[in-house]
Amino acid sequence: MPKVFINKPISVNLTTDSADTVHLKPGLQDVSQELADHWFVKAHCQDLSELTDDTAANEVIAQLEQQLASAQSELETAKQSAGEHEQKSAEATAKVTKLEADLASKTKLASDAAASLKKAETESKAKDDRIAALEKELAAAKAKSAPAADKPA
């Protein structure tokens, strides 16, 4: 019986109507020649039937274990990198939140200052108008009193 190494679970339909479906689990499997020759099995499995001794099988196993270790190492590196990016993202989010709060505070201060300035300008205009009115009254009073001062006693 041919041996195949299956990387992930697969289902193989041997007939067109799916009446004869074979489910294969990951690992080293002894399969029928018909199944070993199926195009889907060839595409997704490694044929180990040409291996005649344990040394060759052990070499393949060692290669696969090395590939697995390399993939796991890459995965750990990617996880670590993702963790670092998540930490930087959290720090940036916190900084943005603080800056938004500072901006809101400074915007309120600017708004309050603008309102105070407008109030002061309004009060200043009212006082300027009052001063102008008093100056007119003073000028009118001086004009009235000036002819009386010109009269001889």
XYZ file of N, CA and C in Angstrom:
459
model
N 0.841 -1.176 0.000
C 0.000 0.000 0.000
C 0.888 1.241 0.000
N 0.516 2.214 -0.813
C 1.296 3.452 -0.835
C 1.112 4.233 0.466
N 2.152 4.976 0.824
C 2.086 5.846 1.999
C 2.085 7.289 1.513
N 1.249 8.109 2.153
C 1.226 9.546 1.853
C 1.282 10.305 3.167
N 1.888 11.469 3.104
C 1.922 12.346 4.274
C 0.939 13.474 4.018
N -0.049 13.620 4.913
C -1.119 14.601 4.755
C -0.860 15.760 5.715
N -0.825 16.980 5.165
C -0.537 18.173 5.970
C -1.744 18.667 6.759
N -2.919 18.559 6.158
C -4.151 19.034 6.804
C -5.281 18.095 6.425
N -6.377 18.081 7.182
C -7.481 17.171 6.872
C -8.036 17.456 5.475
N -8.306 16.414 4.719
C -8.891 16.581 3.388
C -9.994 15.551 3.179
N -10.901 15.880 2.257
C -11.953 14.953 1.831
C -11.791 14.771 0.332
N -11.761 13.520 -0.114
C -11.547 13.210 -1.524
C -12.780 12.494 -2.060
N -13.376 13.045 -3.117
C -14.513 12.414 -3.786
C -13.957 11.544 -4.907
N -14.151 10.253 -4.796
C -13.627 9.330 -5.803
C -14.567 9.180 -6.988
N -15.836 9.594 -6.820
C -16.801 9.538 -7.914
C -17.379 10.923 -8.106
N -18.010 11.131 -9.235
C -18.551 12.457 -9.540
C -19.798 12.788 -8.744
N -20.497 11.799 -8.234
C -21.725 12.065 -7.489
C -21.499 12.132 -5.980
N -20.278 12.179 -5.550
C -19.899 12.273 -4.136
C -20.368 11.085 -3.311
N -20.695 9.991 -3.964
C -21.158 8.816 -3.235
C -20.006 8.121 -2.532
N -18.822 8.241 -3.087
C -17.653 7.568 -2.511
C -16.652 8.639 -2.079
N -16.799 9.128 -0.852
C -15.931 10.173 -0.316
C -15.060 9.585 0.775
N -13.777 9.913 0.722
C -12.826 9.433 1.725
C -12.312 10.651 2.487
N -12.348 10.568 3.817
C -11.853 11.647 4.674
C -10.509 11.219 5.235
N -9.500 12.035 5.027
C -8.152 11.721 5.500
C -7.716 12.739 6.540
N -7.121 12.236 7.607
C -6.643 13.091 8.692
C -5.166 13.401 8.471
N -4.642 14.459 9.094
C -3.230 14.792 8.940
C -2.336 13.678 9.482
N -1.171 13.548 8.856
C -0.196 12.575 9.311
C 0.155 11.585 8.220
N 0.906 10.577 8.580
C 1.340 9.535 7.658
C 0.213 8.509 7.526
N -0.200 8.230 6.273
C -1.338 7.340 6.036
C -0.967 6.270 5.011
N -1.470 5.061 5.221
C -1.431 4.011 4.201
C -2.738 4.126 3.441
N -2.669 4.303 2.116
C -3.878 4.474 1.311
C -3.850 3.502 0.136
N -5.009 3.313 -0.480
C -5.088 2.438 -1.658
C -4.375 3.110 -2.829
N -4.004 2.298 -3.799
C -3.317 2.840 -4.977
C -4.227 3.825 -5.709
N -5.537 3.486 -5.781
C -6.499 4.371 -6.447
C -6.515 5.740 -5.773
N -6.525 5.752 -4.447
C -6.537 7.007 -3.702
C -5.208 7.745 -3.866
N -4.105 7.035 -3.833
C -2.790 7.665 -3.990
C -2.643 8.293 -5.368
N -3.290 7.707 -6.387
C -3.193 8.223 -7.751
C -4.179 9.358 -8.031
N -5.107 9.603 -7.124
C -6.115 10.646 -7.340
C -5.427 12.017 -7.395
N -5.864 12.872 -8.322
C -5.220 14.178 -8.518
C -5.272 15.046 -7.263
N -6.360 14.992 -6.515
C -6.502 15.836 -5.329
C -5.526 15.399 -4.244
N -5.371 14.104 -4.094
C -4.425 13.573 -3.106
C -3.013 13.970 -3.503
N -2.692 13.848 -4.790
C -1.360 14.238 -5.260
C -1.101 15.725 -5.030
N -2.132 16.531 -5.182
C -1.972 17.979 -5.023
C -1.800 18.388 -3.564
N -2.366 17.618 -2.635
C -2.374 18.039 -1.238
C -1.570 17.145 -0.297
N -0.950 16.131 -0.820
C -0.208 15.205 0.036
C 1.180 14.968 -0.543
N 2.045 14.486 0.314
C 3.385 14.113 -0.128
C 3.439 12.592 -0.216
N 3.772 12.104 -1.394
C 3.841 10.656 -1.609
C 5.137 10.128 -1.019
N 5.013 9.176 -0.111
C 6.187 8.597 0.540
C 6.394 7.146 0.135
N 5.681 6.694 -0.895
C 5.767 5.284 -1.275
C 7.141 4.913 -1.811
N 7.883 5.914 -2.342
C 9.199 5.593 -2.872
C 10.233 5.389 -1.770
N 9.882 5.712 -0.567
C 10.819 5.516 0.537
C 10.848 4.034 0.899
N 12.018 3.484 0.900
C 12.120 2.046 1.159
C 12.706 1.732 2.508
N 13.360 2.691 3.114
C 13.932 2.397 4.428
C 13.618 3.521 5.404
N 13.858 3.257 6.640
C 13.567 4.229 7.688
C 14.459 5.458 7.594
N 15.662 5.310 7.052
C 16.572 6.451 6.940
C 15.969 7.521 6.049
N 15.455 7.121 4.908
C 14.838 8.083 3.996
C 13.603 8.707 4.636
N 12.810 7.892 5.295
C 11.622 8.416 5.975
C 12.028 9.379 7.074
N 13.060 9.026 7.806
C 13.535 9.907 8.875
C 14.054 11.229 8.323
N 14.676 11.184 7.131
C 15.137 12.424 6.503
C 13.955 13.321 6.161
N 12.919 12.724 5.608
C 11.719 13.496 5.272
C 11.088 14.052 6.540
N 11.007 13.227 7.552
C 10.433 13.676 8.829
C 11.265 14.819 9.398
N 12.587 14.697 9.334
C 13.467 15.755 9.842
C 13.261 17.048 9.062
N 13.130 16.933 7.737
C 12.886 18.124 6.919
C 11.554 18.768 7.290
N 10.546 17.942 7.450
C 9.226 18.468 7.810
C 9.243 19.102 9.197
N 9.943 18.473 10.124
C 10.053 19.047 11.469
C 10.800 20.372 11.428
N 11.834 20.448 10.573
C 12.581 21.695 10.430
C 11.677 22.782 9.838
N 10.885 22.427 8.832
C 9.948 23.385 8.252
C 8.930 23.840 9.285
N 8.460 22.904 10.097
C 7.505 23.234 11.151
C 8.129 24.179 12.169
N 9.354 23.877 12.592
C 10.041 24.732 13.567
C 10.258 26.126 12.998
N 10.628 26.200 11.738
C 10.831 27.497 11.088
C 9.520 28.281 11.031
N 8.448 27.597 10.669
C 7.139 28.255 10.606
C 6.695 28.725 11.985
N 6.947 27.902 13.014
C 6.582 28.299 14.378
C 7.409 29.496 14.828
N 8.685 29.520 14.460
C 9.545 30.652 14.804
C 9.049 31.928 14.133
N 8.688 31.810 12.855
C 8.145 32.965 12.139
C 6.846 33.433 12.775
N 6.027 32.486 13.206
C 4.770 32.832 13.863
C 5.026 33.585 15.163
N 5.969 33.110 15.965
C 6.296 33.785 17.226
C 6.827 35.192 16.969
N 7.679 35.330 15.953
C 8.202 36.650 15.596
C 7.061 37.570 15.179
N 6.144 37.046 14.387
C 4.998 37.842 13.944
C 4.113 38.230 15.123
N 3.910 37.297 16.064
C 3.106 37.605 17.253
C 3.769 38.697 18.079
N 5.092 38.596 18.248
C 5.823 39.597 19.020
C 5.728 40.958 18.332
N 5.911 40.966 17.028
C 5.817 42.208 16.268
C 4.410 42.795 16.376
N 3.405 41.940 16.289
C 2.021 42.406 16.422
C 1.788 42.992 17.808
N 2.346 42.356 18.827
C 2.210 42.881 20.191
C 2.859 44.245 20.333
N 4.036 44.408 19.732
C 4.713 45.707 19.785
C 3.890 46.769 19.065
N 3.325 46.404 17.906
C 2.498 47.357 17.161
C 1.231 47.711 17.944
N 0.651 46.734 18.618
C -0.538 47.004 19.427
C -0.198 47.952 20.572
N 0.974 47.755 21.196
C 1.390 48.628 22.289
C 1.609 50.050 21.770
N 2.284 50.185 20.632
C 2.510 51.511 20.055
C 1.186 52.165 19.686
N 0.265 51.366 19.167
C -1.045 51.888 18.805
C -1.796 52.380 20.042
N -1.722 51.617 21.127
C -2.385 52.024 22.373
C -1.762 53.310 22.909
N -0.432 53.415 22.839
C 0.239 54.631 23.301
C -0.168 55.823 22.440
N -0.228 55.624 21.132
C -0.627 56.704 20.233
C -2.075 57.115 20.488
N -2.934 56.141 20.737
C -4.334 56.438 21.029
C -4.454 57.247 22.317
N -3.688 56.869 23.330
C -3.705 57.612 24.594
C -3.203 59.038 24.380
N -2.162 59.185 23.576
C -1.614 60.520 23.304
C -2.640 61.373 22.559
N -3.312 60.785 21.569
C -4.338 61.510 20.819
C -5.475 61.924 21.748
N -5.883 61.023 22.634
C -6.954 61.335 23.584
C -6.556 62.505 24.479
N -5.313 62.498 24.971
C -4.828 63.591 25.820
C -4.790 64.895 25.033
N -4.288 64.837 23.796
C -4.221 66.044 22.966
C -5.617 66.584 22.659
N -6.568 65.687 22.433
C -7.944 66.131 22.187
C -8.515 66.815 23.423
N -8.224 66.264 24.612
C -8.690 66.882 25.856
C -8.039 68.251 26.044
N -6.726 68.339 25.775
C -6.028 69.626 25.872
C -6.619 70.634 24.896
N -6.889 70.178 23.677
C -7.471 71.062 22.674
C -8.844 71.556 23.120
N -9.663 70.667 23.661
C -10.996 71.062 24.131
C -10.878 72.088 25.252
N -9.933 71.869 26.162
C -9.722 72.804 27.271
C -9.271 74.166 26.752
N -8.314 74.154 25.827
C -7.794 75.421 25.292
C -8.835 76.118 24.425
N -9.650 75.347 23.736
C -10.724 75.937 22.942
C -11.727 76.630 23.857
N -12.044 76.008 24.995
C -12.954 76.635 25.959
C -12.342 77.909 26.516
N -11.045 77.850 26.860
C -10.372 79.053 27.363
C -10.409 80.167 26.321
N -10.144 79.828 25.068
C -10.168 80.830 24.002
C -11.575 81.390 23.824
N -12.572 80.529 23.908
C -13.959 80.971 23.779
C -14.338 81.896 24.931
N -13.932 81.514 26.151
C -14.201 82.363 27.318
C -13.486 83.705 27.191
N -12.238 83.669 26.714
C -11.477 84.907 26.543
C -12.127 85.788 25.486
N -12.607 85.195 24.398
C -13.277 85.960 23.350
C -14.559 86.588 23.887
N -15.304 85.845 24.697
C -16.536 86.385 25.289
C -16.208 87.532 26.240
N -15.146 87.370 27.038
C -14.738 88.440 27.960
C -14.294 89.674 27.188
N -13.552 89.473 26.112
C -13.094 90.588 25.289
C -14.279 91.313 24.676
N -15.251 90.558 24.155
C -16.437 91.177 23.559
C -17.197 91.982 24.615
N -17.318 91.424 25.824
C -18.005 92.131 26.907
C -17.246 93.409 27.258
N -15.910 93.311 27.343
C -15.100 94.491 27.670
C -15.216 95.543 26.575
N -15.230 95.115 25.302
C -15.387 96.065 24.199
C -16.744 96.755 24.268
N -17.784 95.982 24.584
C -19.133 96.554 24.701
C -19.181 97.570 25.841
N -18.601 97.199 26.992
C -18.571 98.118 28.133
C -17.745 99.358 27.813
N -16.619 99.166 27.120
C -15.761 100.293 26.752
C -16.499 101.235 25.809
N -17.230 100.688 24.830
C -18.000 101.515 23.901
C -19.080 102.280 24.650
N -19.740 101.605 25.586
C -20.786 102.275 26.372
C -20.178 103.418 27.182
N -18.996 103.201 27.768
C -18.333 104.259 28.544
C -17.878 105.391 27.631
N -17.354 105.030 26.428
C -16.954 106.066 25.466
C -18.159 106.906 25.060
N -19.284 106.238 24.829
C -20.512 106.965 24.474
C -20.949 107.870 25.626
N -20.842 107.353 26.850
C -21.230 108.154 28.032
C -20.294 109.358 28.186
N -18.982 109.130 27.967
C -18.014 110.240 28.051
C -18.325 111.280 26.990
N -18.629 110.846 25.771
C -18.963 111.783 24.691
C -20.206 112.584 25.055
N -21.196 111.929 25.645
C -22.427 112.624 26.038
C -22.136 113.637 27.141
N -21.301 113.237 28.106
C -20.959 114.165 29.190
C -20.148 115.347 28.670
N -19.266 115.099 27.703
C -18.496 116.202 27.112
C -19.422 117.174 26.409
N -20.459 116.667 25.737
C -21.435 117.548 25.083
C -22.180 118.372 26.120
N -22.589 117.706 27.214
C -23.298 118.430 28.276
C -22.402 119.503 28.873
N -21.125 119.173 29.084
C -20.172 120.132 29.641
C -19.994 121.303 28.691
N -19.862 121.017 27.408
C -19.705 122.091 26.421
C -20.950 122.967 26.402
N -22.123 122.350 26.496
C -23.369 123.117 26.501
C -23.463 123.961 27.766
N -23.046 123.377 28.894
C -23.097 124.123 30.153
C -22.116 125.285 30.119
N -20.943 125.077 29.525
C -19.957 126.158 29.416
C -20.478 127.244 28.502
N -21.161 126.850 27.450
C -21.697 127.835 26.514
C -22.760 128.678 27.194
N -23.558 128.081 28.046
C -24.588 128.837 28.767
C -23.959 129.760 29.800
N -22.942 129.278 30.465
C -22.354 130.088 31.524
C -21.418 131.145 30.966
N -20.925 131.003 29.793
C -20.018 131.984 29.209
C -20.724 133.301 28.955
N -21.917 133.402 28.431
C -22.570 134.704 28.254
C -22.869 135.357 29.601
N -23.139 134.590 30.614
C -23.422 135.194 31.914
C -22.157 135.783 32.492
N -21.040 135.233 32.217
C -19.769 135.744 32.720
C -19.397 137.007 31.979
N -19.877 137.197 30.737
C -19.559 138.384 29.950
C -20.370 139.594 30.407
N -21.455 139.436 31.112
C -22.290 140.546 31.571
C -21.594 141.280 32.710
N -21.605 142.679 32.665
C -21.004 143.419 33.784
C -21.909 143.371 35.002
N -21.334 143.401 36.088
C -22.087 143.323 37.313
C -22.499 144.616 37.869
